[in-house]
Short mmCIF file of C-alpha atoms and ligand atoms in Angstrom, two decimals:
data_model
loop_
_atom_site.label_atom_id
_atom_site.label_comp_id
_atom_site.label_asym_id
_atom_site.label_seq_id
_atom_site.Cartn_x
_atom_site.Cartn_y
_atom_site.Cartn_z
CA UNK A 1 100.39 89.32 67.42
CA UNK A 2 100.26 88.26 70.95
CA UNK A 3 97.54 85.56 72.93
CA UNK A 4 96.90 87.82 76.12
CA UNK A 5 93.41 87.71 77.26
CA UNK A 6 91.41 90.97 77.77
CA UNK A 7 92.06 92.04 81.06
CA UNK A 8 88.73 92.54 83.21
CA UNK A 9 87.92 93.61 87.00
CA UNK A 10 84.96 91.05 87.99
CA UNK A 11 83.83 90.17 84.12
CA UNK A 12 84.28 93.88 83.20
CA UNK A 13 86.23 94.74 80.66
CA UNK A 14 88.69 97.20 79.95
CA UNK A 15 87.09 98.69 77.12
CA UNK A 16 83.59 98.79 78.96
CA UNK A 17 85.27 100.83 82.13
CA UNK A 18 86.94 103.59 79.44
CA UNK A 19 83.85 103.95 77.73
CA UNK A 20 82.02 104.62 80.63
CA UNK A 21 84.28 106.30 83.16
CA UNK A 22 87.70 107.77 81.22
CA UNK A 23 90.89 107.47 81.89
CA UNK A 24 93.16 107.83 83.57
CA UNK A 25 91.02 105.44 86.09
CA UNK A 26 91.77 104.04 89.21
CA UNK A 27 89.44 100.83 88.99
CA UNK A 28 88.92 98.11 92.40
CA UNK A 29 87.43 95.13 92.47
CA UNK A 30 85.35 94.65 95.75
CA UNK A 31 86.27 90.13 95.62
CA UNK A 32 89.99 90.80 96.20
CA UNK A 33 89.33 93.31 98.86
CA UNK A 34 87.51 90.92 100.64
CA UNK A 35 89.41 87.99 99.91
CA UNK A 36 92.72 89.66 101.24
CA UNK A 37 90.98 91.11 104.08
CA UNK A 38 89.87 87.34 104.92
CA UNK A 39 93.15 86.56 104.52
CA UNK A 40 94.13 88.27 107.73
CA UNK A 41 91.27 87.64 109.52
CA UNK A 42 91.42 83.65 109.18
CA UNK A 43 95.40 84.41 109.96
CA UNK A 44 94.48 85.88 113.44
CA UNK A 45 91.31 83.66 114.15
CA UNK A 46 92.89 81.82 117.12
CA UNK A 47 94.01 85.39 118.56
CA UNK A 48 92.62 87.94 120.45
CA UNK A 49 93.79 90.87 118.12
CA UNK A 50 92.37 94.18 116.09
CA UNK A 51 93.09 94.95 112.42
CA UNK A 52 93.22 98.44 112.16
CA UNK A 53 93.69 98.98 108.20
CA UNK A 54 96.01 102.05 107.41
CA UNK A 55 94.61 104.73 105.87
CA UNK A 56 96.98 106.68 103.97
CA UNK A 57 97.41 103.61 101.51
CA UNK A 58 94.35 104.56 100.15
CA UNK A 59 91.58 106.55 102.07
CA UNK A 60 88.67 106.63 99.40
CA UNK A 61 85.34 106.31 101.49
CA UNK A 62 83.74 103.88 99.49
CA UNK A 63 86.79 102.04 100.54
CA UNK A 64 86.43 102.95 103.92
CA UNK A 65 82.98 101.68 104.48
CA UNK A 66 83.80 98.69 102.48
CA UNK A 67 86.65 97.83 105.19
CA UNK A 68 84.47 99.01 108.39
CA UNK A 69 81.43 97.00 107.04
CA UNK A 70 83.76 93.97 107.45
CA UNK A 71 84.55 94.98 110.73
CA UNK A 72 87.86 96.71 110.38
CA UNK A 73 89.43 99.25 112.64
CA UNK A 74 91.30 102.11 111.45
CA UNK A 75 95.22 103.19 111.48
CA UNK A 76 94.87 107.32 110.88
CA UNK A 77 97.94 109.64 110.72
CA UNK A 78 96.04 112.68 110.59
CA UNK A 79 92.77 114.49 112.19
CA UNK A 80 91.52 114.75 108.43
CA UNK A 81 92.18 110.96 108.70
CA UNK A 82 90.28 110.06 111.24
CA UNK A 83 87.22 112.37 110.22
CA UNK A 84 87.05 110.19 106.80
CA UNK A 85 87.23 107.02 108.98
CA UNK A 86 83.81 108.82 111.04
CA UNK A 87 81.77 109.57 107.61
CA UNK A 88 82.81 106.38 106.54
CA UNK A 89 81.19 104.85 109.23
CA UNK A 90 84.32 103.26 110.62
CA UNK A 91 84.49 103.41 114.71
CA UNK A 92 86.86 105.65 116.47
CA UNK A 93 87.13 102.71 119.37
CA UNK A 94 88.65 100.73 117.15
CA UNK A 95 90.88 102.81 115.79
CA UNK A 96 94.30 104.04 116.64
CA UNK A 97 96.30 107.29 115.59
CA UNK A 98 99.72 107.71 114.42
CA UNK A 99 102.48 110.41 113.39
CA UNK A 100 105.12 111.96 114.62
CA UNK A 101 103.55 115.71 114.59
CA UNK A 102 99.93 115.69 116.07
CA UNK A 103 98.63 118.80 116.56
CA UNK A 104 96.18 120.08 119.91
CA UNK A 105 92.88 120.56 117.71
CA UNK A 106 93.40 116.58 116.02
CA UNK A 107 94.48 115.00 119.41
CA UNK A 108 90.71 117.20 121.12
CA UNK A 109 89.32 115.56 117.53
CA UNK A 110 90.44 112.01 118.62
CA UNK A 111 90.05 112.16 122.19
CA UNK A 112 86.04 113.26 121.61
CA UNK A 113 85.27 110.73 119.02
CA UNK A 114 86.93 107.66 121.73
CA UNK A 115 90.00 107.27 119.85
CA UNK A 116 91.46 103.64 121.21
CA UNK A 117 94.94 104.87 121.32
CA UNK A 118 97.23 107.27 120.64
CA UNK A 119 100.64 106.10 119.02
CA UNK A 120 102.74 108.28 120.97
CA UNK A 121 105.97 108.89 119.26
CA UNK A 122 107.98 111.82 121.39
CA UNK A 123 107.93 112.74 125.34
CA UNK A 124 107.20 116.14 123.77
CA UNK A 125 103.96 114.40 122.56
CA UNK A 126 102.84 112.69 125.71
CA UNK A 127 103.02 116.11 127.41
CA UNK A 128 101.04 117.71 125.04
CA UNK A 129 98.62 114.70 124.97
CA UNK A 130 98.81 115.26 128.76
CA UNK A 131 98.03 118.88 128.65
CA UNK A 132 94.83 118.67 125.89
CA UNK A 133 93.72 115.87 127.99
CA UNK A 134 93.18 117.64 130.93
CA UNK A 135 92.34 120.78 129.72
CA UNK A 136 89.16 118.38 128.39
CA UNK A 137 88.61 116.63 131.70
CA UNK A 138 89.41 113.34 130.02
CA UNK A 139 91.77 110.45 130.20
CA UNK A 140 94.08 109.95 126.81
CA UNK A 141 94.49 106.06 125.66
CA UNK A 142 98.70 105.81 125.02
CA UNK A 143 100.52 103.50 123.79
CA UNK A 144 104.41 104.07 123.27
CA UNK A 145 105.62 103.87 119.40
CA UNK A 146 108.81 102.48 120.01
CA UNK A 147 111.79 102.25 117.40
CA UNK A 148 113.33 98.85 117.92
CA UNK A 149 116.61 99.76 115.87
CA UNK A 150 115.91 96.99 113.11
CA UNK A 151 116.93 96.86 108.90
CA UNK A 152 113.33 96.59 107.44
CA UNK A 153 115.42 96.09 104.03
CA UNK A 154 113.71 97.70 101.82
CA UNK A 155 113.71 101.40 100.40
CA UNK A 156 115.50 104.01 102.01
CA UNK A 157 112.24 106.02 102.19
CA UNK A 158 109.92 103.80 103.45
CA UNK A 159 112.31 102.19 106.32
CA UNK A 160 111.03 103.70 109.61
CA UNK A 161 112.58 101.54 112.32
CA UNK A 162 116.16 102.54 112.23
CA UNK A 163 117.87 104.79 114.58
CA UNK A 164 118.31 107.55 112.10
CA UNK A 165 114.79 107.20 110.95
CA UNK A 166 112.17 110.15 112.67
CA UNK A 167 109.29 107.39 113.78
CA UNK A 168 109.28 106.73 117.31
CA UNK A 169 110.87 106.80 120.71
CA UNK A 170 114.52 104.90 121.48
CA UNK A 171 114.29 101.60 123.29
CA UNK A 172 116.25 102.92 125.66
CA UNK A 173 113.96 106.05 126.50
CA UNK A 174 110.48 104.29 126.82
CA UNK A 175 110.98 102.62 130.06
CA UNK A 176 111.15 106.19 132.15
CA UNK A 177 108.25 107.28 129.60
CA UNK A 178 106.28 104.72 130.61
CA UNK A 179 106.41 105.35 134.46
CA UNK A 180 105.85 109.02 133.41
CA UNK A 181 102.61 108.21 131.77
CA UNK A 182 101.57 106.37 134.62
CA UNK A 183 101.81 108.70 136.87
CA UNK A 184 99.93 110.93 135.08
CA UNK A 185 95.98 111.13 135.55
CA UNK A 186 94.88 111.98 132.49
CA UNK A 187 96.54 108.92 130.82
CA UNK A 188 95.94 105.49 130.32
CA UNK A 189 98.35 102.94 129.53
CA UNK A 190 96.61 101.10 126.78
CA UNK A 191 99.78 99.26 124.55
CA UNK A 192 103.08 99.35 122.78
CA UNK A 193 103.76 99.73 119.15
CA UNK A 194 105.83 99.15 116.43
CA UNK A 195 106.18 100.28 112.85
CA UNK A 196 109.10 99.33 111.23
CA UNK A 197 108.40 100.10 107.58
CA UNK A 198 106.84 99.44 104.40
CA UNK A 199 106.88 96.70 101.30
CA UNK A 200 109.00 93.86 103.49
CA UNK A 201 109.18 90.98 101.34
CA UNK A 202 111.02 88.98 104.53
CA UNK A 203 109.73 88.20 107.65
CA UNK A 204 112.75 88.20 109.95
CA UNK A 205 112.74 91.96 110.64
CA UNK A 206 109.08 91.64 112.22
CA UNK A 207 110.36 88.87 114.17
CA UNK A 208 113.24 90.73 115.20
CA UNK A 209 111.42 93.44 115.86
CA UNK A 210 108.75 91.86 117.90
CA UNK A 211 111.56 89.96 120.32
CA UNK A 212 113.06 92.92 121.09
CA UNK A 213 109.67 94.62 122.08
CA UNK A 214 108.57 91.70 123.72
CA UNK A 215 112.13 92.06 125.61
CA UNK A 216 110.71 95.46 126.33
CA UNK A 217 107.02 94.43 127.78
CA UNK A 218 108.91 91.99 130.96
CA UNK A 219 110.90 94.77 131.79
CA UNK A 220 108.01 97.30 132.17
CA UNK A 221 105.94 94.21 133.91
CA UNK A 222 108.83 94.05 136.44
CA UNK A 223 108.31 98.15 136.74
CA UNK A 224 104.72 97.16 137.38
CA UNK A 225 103.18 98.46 134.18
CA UNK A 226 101.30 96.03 132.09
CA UNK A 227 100.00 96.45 128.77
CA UNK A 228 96.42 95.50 127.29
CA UNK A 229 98.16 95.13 123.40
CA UNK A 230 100.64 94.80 121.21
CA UNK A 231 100.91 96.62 118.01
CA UNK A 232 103.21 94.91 115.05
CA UNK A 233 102.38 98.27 112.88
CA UNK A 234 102.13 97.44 109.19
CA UNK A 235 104.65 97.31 106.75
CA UNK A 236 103.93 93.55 104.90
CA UNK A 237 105.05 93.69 101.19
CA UNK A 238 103.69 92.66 97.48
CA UNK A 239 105.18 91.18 95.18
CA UNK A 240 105.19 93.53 92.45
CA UNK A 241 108.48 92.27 90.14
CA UNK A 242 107.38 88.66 88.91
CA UNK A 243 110.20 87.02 90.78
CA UNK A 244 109.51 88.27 93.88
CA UNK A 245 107.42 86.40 96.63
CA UNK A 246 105.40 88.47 98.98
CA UNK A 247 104.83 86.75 102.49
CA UNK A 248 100.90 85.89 103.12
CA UNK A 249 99.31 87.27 105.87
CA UNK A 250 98.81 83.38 106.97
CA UNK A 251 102.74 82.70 106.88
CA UNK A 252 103.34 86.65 108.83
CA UNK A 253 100.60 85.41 111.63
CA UNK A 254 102.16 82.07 111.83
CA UNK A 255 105.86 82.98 112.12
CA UNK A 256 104.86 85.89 115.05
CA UNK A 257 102.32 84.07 116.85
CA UNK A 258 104.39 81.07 118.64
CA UNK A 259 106.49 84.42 120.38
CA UNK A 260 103.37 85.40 121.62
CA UNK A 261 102.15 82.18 123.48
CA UNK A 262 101.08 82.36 127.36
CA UNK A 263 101.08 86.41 127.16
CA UNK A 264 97.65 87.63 127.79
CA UNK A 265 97.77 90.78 124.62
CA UNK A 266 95.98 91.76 122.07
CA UNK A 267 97.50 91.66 119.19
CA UNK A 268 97.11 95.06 116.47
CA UNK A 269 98.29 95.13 113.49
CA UNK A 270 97.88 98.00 110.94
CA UNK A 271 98.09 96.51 106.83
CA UNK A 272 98.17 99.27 104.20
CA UNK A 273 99.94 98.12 101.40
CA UNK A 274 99.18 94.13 101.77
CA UNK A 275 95.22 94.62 102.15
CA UNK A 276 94.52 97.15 99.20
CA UNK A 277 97.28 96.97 96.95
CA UNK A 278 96.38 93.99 94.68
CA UNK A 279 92.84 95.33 94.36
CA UNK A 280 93.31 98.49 92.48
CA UNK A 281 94.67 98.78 89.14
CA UNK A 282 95.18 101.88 87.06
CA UNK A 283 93.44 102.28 83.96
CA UNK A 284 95.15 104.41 81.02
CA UNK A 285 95.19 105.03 77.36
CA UNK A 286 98.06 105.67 74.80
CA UNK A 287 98.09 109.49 73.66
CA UNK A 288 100.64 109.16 71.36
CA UNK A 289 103.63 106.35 70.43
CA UNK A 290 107.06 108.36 69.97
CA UNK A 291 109.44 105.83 68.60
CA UNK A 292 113.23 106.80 68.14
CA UNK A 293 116.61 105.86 67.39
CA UNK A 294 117.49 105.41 71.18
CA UNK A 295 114.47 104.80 73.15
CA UNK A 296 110.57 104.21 72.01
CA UNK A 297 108.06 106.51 74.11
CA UNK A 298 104.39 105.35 75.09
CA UNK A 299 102.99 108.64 75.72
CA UNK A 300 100.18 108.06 78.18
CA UNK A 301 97.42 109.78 79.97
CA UNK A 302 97.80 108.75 83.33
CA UNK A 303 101.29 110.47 85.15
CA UNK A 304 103.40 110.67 88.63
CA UNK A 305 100.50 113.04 89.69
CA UNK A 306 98.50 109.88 89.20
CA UNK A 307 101.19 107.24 90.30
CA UNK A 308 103.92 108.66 92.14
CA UNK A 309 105.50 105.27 93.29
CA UNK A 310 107.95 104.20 90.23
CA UNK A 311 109.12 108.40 90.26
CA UNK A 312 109.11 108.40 93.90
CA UNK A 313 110.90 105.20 95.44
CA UNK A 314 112.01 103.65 91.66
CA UNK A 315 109.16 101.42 92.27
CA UNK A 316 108.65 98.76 89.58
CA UNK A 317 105.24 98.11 88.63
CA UNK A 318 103.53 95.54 85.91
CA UNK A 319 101.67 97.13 83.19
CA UNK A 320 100.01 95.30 80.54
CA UNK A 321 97.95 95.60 76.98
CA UNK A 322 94.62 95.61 78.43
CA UNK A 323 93.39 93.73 75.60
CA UNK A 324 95.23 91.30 72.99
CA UNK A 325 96.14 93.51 69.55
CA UNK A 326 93.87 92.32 66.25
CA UNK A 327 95.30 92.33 63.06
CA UNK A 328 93.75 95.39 61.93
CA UNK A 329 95.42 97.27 64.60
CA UNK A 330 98.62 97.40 63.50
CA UNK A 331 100.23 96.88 67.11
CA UNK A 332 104.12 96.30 66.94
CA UNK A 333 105.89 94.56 69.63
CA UNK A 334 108.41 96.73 70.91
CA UNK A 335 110.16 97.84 74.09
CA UNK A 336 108.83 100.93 75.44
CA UNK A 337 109.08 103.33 78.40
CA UNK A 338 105.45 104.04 79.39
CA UNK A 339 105.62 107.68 80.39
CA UNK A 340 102.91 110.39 81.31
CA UNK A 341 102.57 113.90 79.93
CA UNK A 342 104.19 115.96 83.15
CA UNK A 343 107.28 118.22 82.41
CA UNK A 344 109.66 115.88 84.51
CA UNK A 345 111.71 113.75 83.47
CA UNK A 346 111.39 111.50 86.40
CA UNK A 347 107.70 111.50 85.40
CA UNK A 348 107.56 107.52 83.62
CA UNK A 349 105.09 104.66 84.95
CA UNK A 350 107.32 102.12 83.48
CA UNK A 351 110.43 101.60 81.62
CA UNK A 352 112.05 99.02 78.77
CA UNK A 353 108.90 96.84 78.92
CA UNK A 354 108.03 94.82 76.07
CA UNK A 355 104.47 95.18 75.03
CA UNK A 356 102.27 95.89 71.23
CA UNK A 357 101.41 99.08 71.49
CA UNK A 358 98.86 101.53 68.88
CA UNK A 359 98.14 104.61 68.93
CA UNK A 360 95.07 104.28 70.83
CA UNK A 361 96.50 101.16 73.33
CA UNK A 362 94.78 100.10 76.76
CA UNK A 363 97.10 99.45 79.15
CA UNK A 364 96.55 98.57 82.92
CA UNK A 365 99.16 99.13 85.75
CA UNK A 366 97.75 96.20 87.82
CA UNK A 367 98.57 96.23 92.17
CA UNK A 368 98.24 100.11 91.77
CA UNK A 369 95.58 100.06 94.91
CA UNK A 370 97.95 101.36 97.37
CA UNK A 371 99.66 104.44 97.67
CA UNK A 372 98.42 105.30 94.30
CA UNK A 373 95.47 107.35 94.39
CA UNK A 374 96.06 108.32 98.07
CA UNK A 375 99.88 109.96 96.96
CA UNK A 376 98.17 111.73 93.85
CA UNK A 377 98.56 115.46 92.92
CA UNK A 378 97.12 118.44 90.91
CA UNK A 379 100.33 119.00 89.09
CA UNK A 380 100.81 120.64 85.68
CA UNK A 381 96.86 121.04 86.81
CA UNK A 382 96.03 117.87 86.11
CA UNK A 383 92.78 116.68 87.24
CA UNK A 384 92.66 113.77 89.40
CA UNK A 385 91.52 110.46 88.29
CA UNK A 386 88.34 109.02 88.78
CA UNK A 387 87.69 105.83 91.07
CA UNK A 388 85.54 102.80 90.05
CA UNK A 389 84.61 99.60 93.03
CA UNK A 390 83.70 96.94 90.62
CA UNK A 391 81.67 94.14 92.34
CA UNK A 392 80.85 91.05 90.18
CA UNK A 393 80.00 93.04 87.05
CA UNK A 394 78.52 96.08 89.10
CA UNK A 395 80.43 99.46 88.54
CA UNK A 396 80.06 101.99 90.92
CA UNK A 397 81.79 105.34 90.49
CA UNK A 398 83.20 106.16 93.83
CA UNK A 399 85.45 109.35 92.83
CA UNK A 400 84.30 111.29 89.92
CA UNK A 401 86.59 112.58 87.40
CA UNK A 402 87.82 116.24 89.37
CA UNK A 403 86.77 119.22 86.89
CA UNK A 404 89.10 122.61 86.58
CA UNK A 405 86.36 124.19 88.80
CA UNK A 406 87.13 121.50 91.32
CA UNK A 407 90.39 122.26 90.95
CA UNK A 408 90.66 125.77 90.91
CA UNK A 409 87.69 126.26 93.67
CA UNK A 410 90.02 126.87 96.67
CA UNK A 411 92.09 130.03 95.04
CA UNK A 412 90.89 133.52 94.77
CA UNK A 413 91.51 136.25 91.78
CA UNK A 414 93.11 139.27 93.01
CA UNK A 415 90.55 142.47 92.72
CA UNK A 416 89.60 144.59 89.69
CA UNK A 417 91.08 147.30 91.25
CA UNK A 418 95.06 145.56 91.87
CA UNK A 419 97.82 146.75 90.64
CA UNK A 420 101.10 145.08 90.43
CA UNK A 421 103.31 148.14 92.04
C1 PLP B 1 102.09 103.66 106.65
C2 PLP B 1 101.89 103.02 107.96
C3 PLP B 1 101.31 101.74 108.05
C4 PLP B 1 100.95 100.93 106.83
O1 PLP B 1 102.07 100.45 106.19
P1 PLP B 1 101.89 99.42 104.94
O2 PLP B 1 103.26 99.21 104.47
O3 PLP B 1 101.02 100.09 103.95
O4 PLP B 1 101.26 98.19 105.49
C5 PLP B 1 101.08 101.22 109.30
N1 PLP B 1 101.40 101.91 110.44
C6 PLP B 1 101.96 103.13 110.39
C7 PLP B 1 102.29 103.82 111.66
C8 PLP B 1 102.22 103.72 109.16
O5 PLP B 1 102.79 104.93 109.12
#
């Protein structure tokens, strides 16, 4: 017997959701949203700045006209990107796109809708940009993604702001690329930017990072190029692990904006992780309890094609009994690894966590809003989750469950007629 409470999004429980949606289920609540989106707003109040929330950590469109209803910009790494940000209702003028490999038809995409920038990351890039540009009789918006060299500390695959990393242009090189640009008539200087990675759980690499760009802005104003903004990127971490402290956006804001005093910028910032992360949590139920000798399985329904993060980058993520075990379930306390049904062995949600499991458990993988449904997959044609935006006690299903046709709709038999020669 444990005490837990039931776990419920906005006063809806567990049970309630499975009943009426499934699982595996991908469930938000619409308060935390909001309340972490105020969080950065407040932060940046006295500033004149742009929060262009990052896509790719989780794209749904619900989502995306929640976040452009409260005024957000977007961050968009892709022309598939940006046209979800459009039918979302979010403004292309207030949104900036990234990546390292933009092709001619998404940069004609962005450039017609108004894009505010493009993070240029190459000088092959800012030549092509140049090219499409004029080719369209228009002027591109630039700003220079520059890597300032500095250890984001946290996983290998998520660090972007080291030398060896593929984000961005050297320190050294954007000076020249800069005086290129400006040359140029079908560019506009609009900014600088920054990325430096994801999940930091310190604050002295943005710092870092932002002193050496700053470094970078008086030598271009002594080149006579100013810049309208600044972009910081993304890259602000959760605490996932119960002893680890995640930096508010409030203490982030505070410890950059003293370096920015007396210097006429906008400040951008593009939040992925830190905006959606705590609001979505992953509904799933037991399919089977495989105790052993060596390890104890939880067999569940959800899987890396759901959740890639803990196969992916190790990540460690909480998961819970989604409802306290009754005496006439028979739950045993017990260490398990919570694992998924995919023919991998790398395929587990969780591992050695101590929890009463039965046969026919709830469990929730809470903080699963980012980079969870965004990173999922068809494989072992598995059917993606469905998505639920709770809003005090109001369920509305933004994803449905995908069917095999869904699945299957984009590949063609081979005719009668074939045969294998
Ligand atoms: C992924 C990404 C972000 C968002 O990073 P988070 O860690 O989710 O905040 C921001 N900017 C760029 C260029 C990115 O690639």
């Amino acid at each position: 017997m444990n005490n837990i409470e039931p776990w419920n999004c906005e006063g809806v429980s567990a049970r309630e959701l499975a009943e009426r949606f499934g699982t595996p289920t991908y469930i938000y609540s619409l308060q935390t949203l909001k309340a972490r989106w105020f969080a950065y707003k407040n932060a940046l109040n006295a500033l004149p700045h742009l929060i262009c929330y990052a896509v790719k950590a989780n794209s749904n469109l619900a989502l995306l006209t929640v976040l452009a209803k409260l005024g957000a910009g977007f961050d968009v790494v892709s022309g598939g990107e940006l046209q979800r940000v459009l039918r979302a209702g979010g403004q292309a003028q207030h949104s900036v796109f990234s990546g390292v490999g933009k092709q001619p038809w998404e940069m004609q995409l962005a450039l017609s809708a108004g894009i505010h920038s493009f993070n240029v990351e190459s000088a092959a890039e800012l030549r092509q940009l140049e090219q499409v540009a004029q080719s369209m009789r228009l002027i591109a918006p630039i700003s220079l993604r520059v890597n300032p060299d500095v250890d984001a500390q946290t996983h290998p695959y998520i660090a972007t702001g080291l030398k060896e990393n593929k984000f961005g242009i050297p320190m050294e090189d954007a000076l020249p690329l800069y005086l290129e640009a400006a040359r140029s008539p079908h560019l506009r200087i609009r900014g600088i930017d920054c990325h430096i990675g994801s999940q930091l759980l310190s604050l002295s690499p943005f710092t870092e990072a932002l002193e050496k760009i700053l470094g970078l802005i008086d030598q271009l104003a002594a080149a006579g190029i100013s810049l309208g903004h600044l972009n910081i990127g993304g890259g602000l971490g959760v605490a996932y692990r119960p002893e680890e402290i995640a930096p508010s956006p409030e203490e982030y804001i505070a410890q950059l904006q003293p370096l920015l005093q007396h210097r006429s910028l906008t400040l951008l910032c593009e939040p992925g992780r830190s905006l959606i992360a705590d609001a979505g949590t992953l509904l799933t139920r037991v399919i089977l309890l495989k105790p052993g000798q060596h390890k104890n399985f939880a067999v569940v329904d959800a899987a890396m094609n759901d959740l890639l993060r803990p196969t992916l980058y190790g990540a460690w993520m909480s998961i819970q009994e989604a409802e306290p075990s009754s005496p006439t379930t028979l739950a045993e306390s017990k260490v398990w690894d919570i694992v998924g049904p995919v023919c991998e062995t790398g395929d587990f949600l969780g591992k050695d966590r101590q929890l009463s499991l039965h046969s026919d458990s709830l469990l929730v993988v809470t903080q699963a809003g980012a980079y969870g449904m965004s990173m999922s997959s068809n494989y072992n044609t598995r059917c993606r989750s469905a998505e639920v935006l709770v809003d005090r006690g109001q369920c509305h299903l933004i994803r449905r469950r995908e069917s095999l046709d869904d699945l299957l709709a984009t590949e063609s038999a081979l005719p009668e007629s074939f045969h294998v020669a």
